[in-house]
Structures are given as C-alpha cells and as structure tokens.
Coordinates of C-alpha atoms in Angstrom, one line a residue:
X768 CA 21.2 54.4 49.0
X769 CA 21.2 55.8 52.6
X770 CA 20.0 53.4 55.2
X771 CA 17.8 54.2 58.2
X772 CA 18.9 52.0 61.1
X773 CA 17.3 54.0 63.8
X774 CA 14.2 51.9 64.1
X775 CA 14.4 48.9 66.4
X776 CA 12.0 46.9 64.2
X777 CA 14.5 46.5 61.3
X778 CA 14.6 42.8 60.8
X779 CA 16.8 42.6 57.7
X780 CA 19.7 44.8 56.7
X781 CA 21.7 44.5 53.5
X782 CA 24.8 46.5 53.0
X783 CA 26.8 47.0 49.8
X784 CA 26.2 43.6 48.2
X785 CA 28.4 42.7 45.2
X786 CA 28.2 39.5 43.2
X787 CA 30.0 38.5 40.0
X788 CA 29.7 35.4 37.9
X789 CA 32.8 35.2 35.8
X790 CA 33.1 38.6 33.9
X791 CA 29.4 39.4 34.6
X792 CA 29.0 41.7 37.6
X793 CA 25.4 41.0 38.6
X794 CA 25.2 43.1 41.8
X795 CA 27.1 46.3 42.0
X796 CA 26.6 47.5 45.6
X797 CA 23.0 46.9 46.7
X798 CA 21.8 48.1 50.1
X799 CA 18.4 47.9 51.7
X800 CA 16.6 47.3 54.9
X801 CA 13.3 45.6 55.8
X802 CA 11.2 46.3 58.8
X803 CA 9.0 43.8 60.7
X804 CA 5.6 43.3 59.0
X805 CA 6.8 45.2 55.8
X806 CA 6.3 44.0 52.3
X807 CA 8.8 45.2 49.7
X808 CA 8.3 44.3 46.0
X809 CA 11.4 44.3 43.7
X810 CA 10.8 45.0 40.1
X811 CA 13.1 45.5 37.1
X812 CA 14.2 44.0 33.8
X813 CA 15.3 40.4 33.5
X814 CA 19.0 39.8 34.2
X815 CA 19.3 42.9 36.5
X816 CA 20.2 40.9 39.7
X817 CA 16.8 40.6 41.4
X818 CA 16.9 36.9 42.0
X819 CA 20.7 37.0 42.7
X820 CA 20.0 39.5 45.5
X821 CA 17.5 37.1 47.1
X822 CA 19.9 34.2 46.9
X823 CA 22.7 36.3 48.4
X824 CA 20.5 37.4 51.3
X825 CA 20.1 33.8 52.5
X826 CA 23.5 32.7 51.3
X827 CA 22.3 30.3 48.6
X828 CA 24.8 32.4 46.6
X829 CA 27.7 33.8 48.6
X830 CA 28.3 37.5 47.8
X831 CA 31.8 38.6 46.8
X832 CA 31.5 41.7 49.0
X833 CA 29.0 43.1 51.4
X834 CA 27.2 42.2 54.6
X835 CA 23.7 40.9 55.6
X836 CA 22.1 41.1 59.0
X837 CA 19.1 39.2 60.3
X838 CA 18.1 41.3 63.3
X839 CA 21.3 41.6 65.2
X840 CA 23.1 38.5 63.6
X841 CA 25.4 39.0 60.7
X842 CA 24.7 36.0 58.5
X843 CA 27.6 36.8 56.2
X844 CA 30.0 36.4 59.1
X845 CA 31.8 33.1 58.5
X846 CA 31.3 32.0 62.1
X847 CA 27.5 32.2 61.8
X848 CA 25.6 29.0 61.6
X849 CA 24.2 29.5 58.2
X850 CA 21.7 26.6 58.4
X851 CA 20.2 28.0 61.6
X852 CA 20.0 31.4 59.9
X853 CA 18.4 30.0 56.7
X854 CA 15.7 28.2 58.9
X855 CA 14.5 31.7 59.9
X856 CA 14.2 33.0 56.3
X857 CA 11.6 31.3 54.1
X858 CA 12.3 31.0 50.4
X859 CA 9.6 30.4 47.7
X860 CA 11.1 29.6 44.4
X861 CA 9.6 30.2 41.0
X862 CA 9.9 26.5 40.1
X863 CA 8.4 25.1 43.4
X864 CA 11.3 22.8 44.4
X865 CA 9.1 20.1 45.8
X866 CA 10.1 16.5 46.3
X867 CA 8.3 14.5 43.7
X868 CA 8.3 11.3 45.8
X869 CA 6.6 13.0 48.8
X870 CA 3.0 14.0 49.3
X871 CA 2.1 17.6 49.9
X872 CA 1.8 16.9 53.6
X873 CA 5.3 15.3 53.8
X874 CA 6.9 18.0 51.6
X875 CA 5.7 20.6 54.2
X876 CA 6.6 18.4 57.3
X877 CA 10.1 17.5 56.1
X878 CA 11.8 20.7 57.2
X879 CA 10.2 20.6 60.6
X880 CA 11.5 17.1 61.2
X881 CA 15.0 17.5 59.6
X882 CA 15.8 21.1 60.6
X883 CA 13.6 21.9 63.6
X884 CA 13.9 18.4 65.0
X885 CA 10.2 18.3 65.6
X886 CA 8.6 14.9 66.3
X887 CA 7.0 13.5 63.2
X888 CA 3.5 13.4 64.6
X889 CA 3.7 17.1 65.7
X890 CA 5.2 18.0 62.3
X891 CA 2.3 16.4 60.4
X892 CA -0.2 18.3 62.5
X893 CA 1.6 21.6 61.8
X894 CA 1.9 20.7 58.1
X895 CA -1.9 20.0 58.0
X896 CA -2.5 23.4 59.5
X897 CA -0.4 25.3 57.0
X898 CA -1.8 23.5 54.0
X899 CA -5.3 24.4 55.2
X900 CA -4.1 28.0 55.6
X901 CA -3.3 28.1 51.9
X902 CA -6.5 26.4 50.8
X903 CA -5.2 22.9 50.3
X904 CA -6.7 20.9 53.1
X905 CA -8.1 18.4 50.6
X906 CA -4.8 17.9 48.8
X907 CA -2.6 16.8 51.8
X908 CA -2.2 13.2 50.3
X909 CA -1.5 14.3 46.8
X910 CA 1.9 14.1 45.1
X911 CA 3.3 17.1 43.1
X912 CA 2.5 15.4 39.8
X913 CA -1.1 15.3 40.8
X914 CA -1.2 19.1 41.5
X915 CA -1.7 22.1 39.3
X916 CA 1.1 24.7 39.2
X917 CA -0.8 27.0 41.4
X918 CA -1.4 24.2 44.0
X919 CA 2.3 23.3 43.9
X920 CA 3.3 26.9 44.6
X921 CA 0.8 27.0 47.5
X922 CA 2.4 23.9 48.9
X923 CA 5.8 25.7 48.6
X924 CA 4.3 28.7 50.5
X925 CA 2.9 26.3 53.2
X926 CA 6.3 24.7 53.5
X927 CA 7.9 28.1 54.1
X928 CA 5.2 29.1 56.6
X929 CA 5.5 25.9 58.6
X930 CA 9.1 26.9 59.6
X931 CA 7.7 30.0 61.4
X932 CA 10.2 32.2 59.6
X933 CA 11.0 35.8 60.5
X934 CA 10.6 36.8 56.8
X935 CA 9.9 35.1 53.5
X936 CA 11.6 35.8 50.2
X937 CA 9.5 35.2 47.0
X938 CA 11.5 34.8 43.8
X939 CA 9.0 35.4 40.9
X940 CA 6.5 33.0 42.5
X941 CA 4.0 33.3 39.6
X942 CA 6.3 33.3 36.6
X943 CA 6.0 29.6 36.0
X944 CA 2.2 29.5 36.2
X945 CA -0.4 29.5 33.6
X946 CA -2.3 32.9 33.6
X947 CA -5.5 31.4 35.1
X948 CA -3.5 30.0 38.1
X949 CA -1.7 33.2 39.1
X950 CA -4.6 34.6 41.0
X951 CA -4.9 31.8 43.5
X952 CA -1.2 32.2 44.5
X953 CA -1.4 36.0 44.7
X954 CA -4.5 35.8 46.9
X955 CA -2.5 33.7 49.4
X956 CA 0.3 36.2 49.3
X957 CA -2.0 39.2 49.7
X958 CA -3.5 37.6 52.8
X959 CA -0.1 37.0 54.2
X960 CA 1.0 40.5 53.6
X961 CA -2.2 41.9 55.2
X962 CA -1.7 39.6 58.1
X963 CA 1.7 41.1 58.9
X964 CA 4.1 38.6 57.3
X965 CA 7.5 40.2 56.5
X966 CA 8.2 39.7 52.8
X967 CA 10.4 40.6 49.9
X968 CA 8.8 39.7 46.6
X969 CA 10.5 39.7 43.2
X970 CA 7.6 40.0 40.8
X971 CA 6.2 41.7 37.7
X972 CA 2.6 41.6 39.1
X973 CA 1.8 45.3 39.3
X974 CA -1.6 44.8 40.7
X975 CA -0.1 42.9 43.6
X976 CA 2.5 45.5 44.1
X977 CA -0.1 48.3 44.2
X978 CA -2.3 46.3 46.6
X979 CA 0.1 45.3 49.3
X980 CA 3.7 46.7 48.9
X981 CA 4.8 49.1 51.5
X982 CA 7.7 50.0 49.3
X983 CA 8.7 49.1 45.7
X984 CA 12.3 48.8 44.6
X985 CA 13.3 49.3 41.0
X986 CA 16.5 47.6 40.0
X987 CA 18.4 47.8 36.8
X988 CA 22.0 46.9 35.9
X989 CA 22.8 45.4 39.3
X990 CA 21.9 48.5 41.3
X991 CA 18.8 50.0 43.0
X992 CA 17.7 53.0 40.8
X993 CA 14.8 54.0 42.9
X994 CA 12.7 53.0 46.0
X995 CA 9.4 54.5 47.1
X996 CA 5.8 53.8 47.9
X997 CA 3.5 52.4 45.2
X998 CA 1.9 55.9 44.8
X999 CA 5.3 57.6 44.4
X1000 CA 6.6 55.2 41.8
X1001 CA 3.4 54.8 39.8
X1002 CA 2.4 58.5 39.8
X1003 CA 5.6 60.5 40.0
X1004 CA 8.8 58.4 39.8
X1005 CA 12.0 60.4 40.3
X1006 CA 13.8 58.4 37.6
X1007 CA 12.6 58.6 34.0
X1008 CA 13.7 55.0 33.5
X1009 CA 11.4 53.9 36.4
X1010 CA 8.5 55.4 34.7
X1011 CA 9.4 53.9 31.3
X1012 CA 9.6 50.4 32.9
X1013 CA 6.4 50.7 34.8
X1014 CA 4.5 51.8 31.7
X1015 CA 5.9 48.9 29.7
X1016 CA 5.3 46.3 32.3
X1017 CA 1.7 47.5 32.9
X1018 CA 1.1 47.3 29.2
X1019 CA 2.4 43.7 29.1
X1020 CA 0.9 42.3 32.2
X1021 CA -1.8 44.7 33.3
X1022 CA -2.8 45.4 36.8
X1023 CA -5.6 42.9 37.4
X1024 CA -3.9 40.8 40.1
X1025 CA -4.6 42.9 43.2
X1026 CA -7.4 43.0 45.6

C-alpha cells in the first residue's frame, strides 16, 4: 500500500511489518500511517493479524521485519528506549489487564508514579480527573472485582488517558463485554474521537466505525486488502471480499452502537 508521508502531522508510520509464530505467518507486509487527531478502525476476520499488528506497533510483540516510527523516532530501532516510547502509546486490551489488588484510582495512578515518576499526590489527582472523564467519579475506591465489565474497561481507558499519550491503540475493547455494557464503553470512545484523540481501534462494531472512523482498514490473511472512508467501504468497496465481510458482520452485530 503506498504511503503518503508528505504531511507533517503524521504521528505513526508503519512500514512492511512481518510477523511469524512458528510456521504461521501472521503479518505479511503491513504498512499504514496515522495522522494526528485521526481515528482508524481495523476490521477483518478472526486470526487475520489485527491484534498482532497492534502489539507489533508498540513492541509487545517484536516484528520479524519492518519498521515503526512514532513521529520522527523509529521505535523498532534497537537503540530506542522502548519503555519511553511505549509510555507515549496508550493500549486498551480486550481483557482489561487491571491489577485486582488495586482500587480503580490506584490502577490509573500506578503508571504515572512508576513510569512518569510523578509524585503520588499529583498522580492521584490526575487519576481522579481521568476517572471522572470516563464517568467513574463514584467508583474511584472500588476494586476490579466490584466493577462491571464496562466499568473495568472504562478504568482501562482512564489509565491510558492519564499517561497523556500521543495515540491510543484499542484491541477489540468491547469483545469481552455483555451486550448491554458495550454502549457505555463505545460512548467514551466516541467522545474521545470527536475530541481529537488519535486512535487505532480493532473492532467489529460497525456503528462505531461509521460514526467516528476517518478511515477503515480491512485486513485478511495478514495483509491490508482495502482502506477507505466509511462511505467508500460501506457503499462501494473496491474489493468484493470487503463487501462480503461487511454484509456478514452487519448481519451478525448490527449497526446500533454509533451516535
């Protein structure tokens, strides 16, 4: 896929990523770029490399080949301080990844203290602010076991926001939730997107994609088959396979989760 690097607002650039697990080649040369304030939604069948792509972007999984830049810093360069780079890329996992022995407040504050080296008192103030931002001001003292799935995921989003990242990666953030809890998480994500947060979202929520995506990427078999605006992909996709997938996923999940 040709890449436009002319714009000075390109915040993330991915070039020719390859990743193999044993004999399974999961990524087969993926390239993309993300501009400041842009939301890209990645869709595609299970097992096609979407989550692996996100993990390779922030080096939770090290790609076998390819390069990733965060602004003008190549984070795939061995000399790059990867912890410093990761601190600038928020990551929201599908299974929350909260510490069970910490309250919501302490889960959000932890990275500020450990990574940003912020004084504990200041970190707690910031954590309070971010929990309020996602509608959890009354749950700051609750432990994960006392929260619903939707609340846990909103704590995870608050934790990512507290680090003041340059972009946030969302890996199927609603897939582990009961249907009635999905909307509360998507509403927070919609507000973030409309507020200018830079985001890449792996999701099957087509209503969300229609509502806020600047671009939708369709992946299959470890490659990007097509990328375009929501209108382009939903009304006149270039690839027949894209149209087939979108019709099927809309039948399965509907389009109700947009605003």
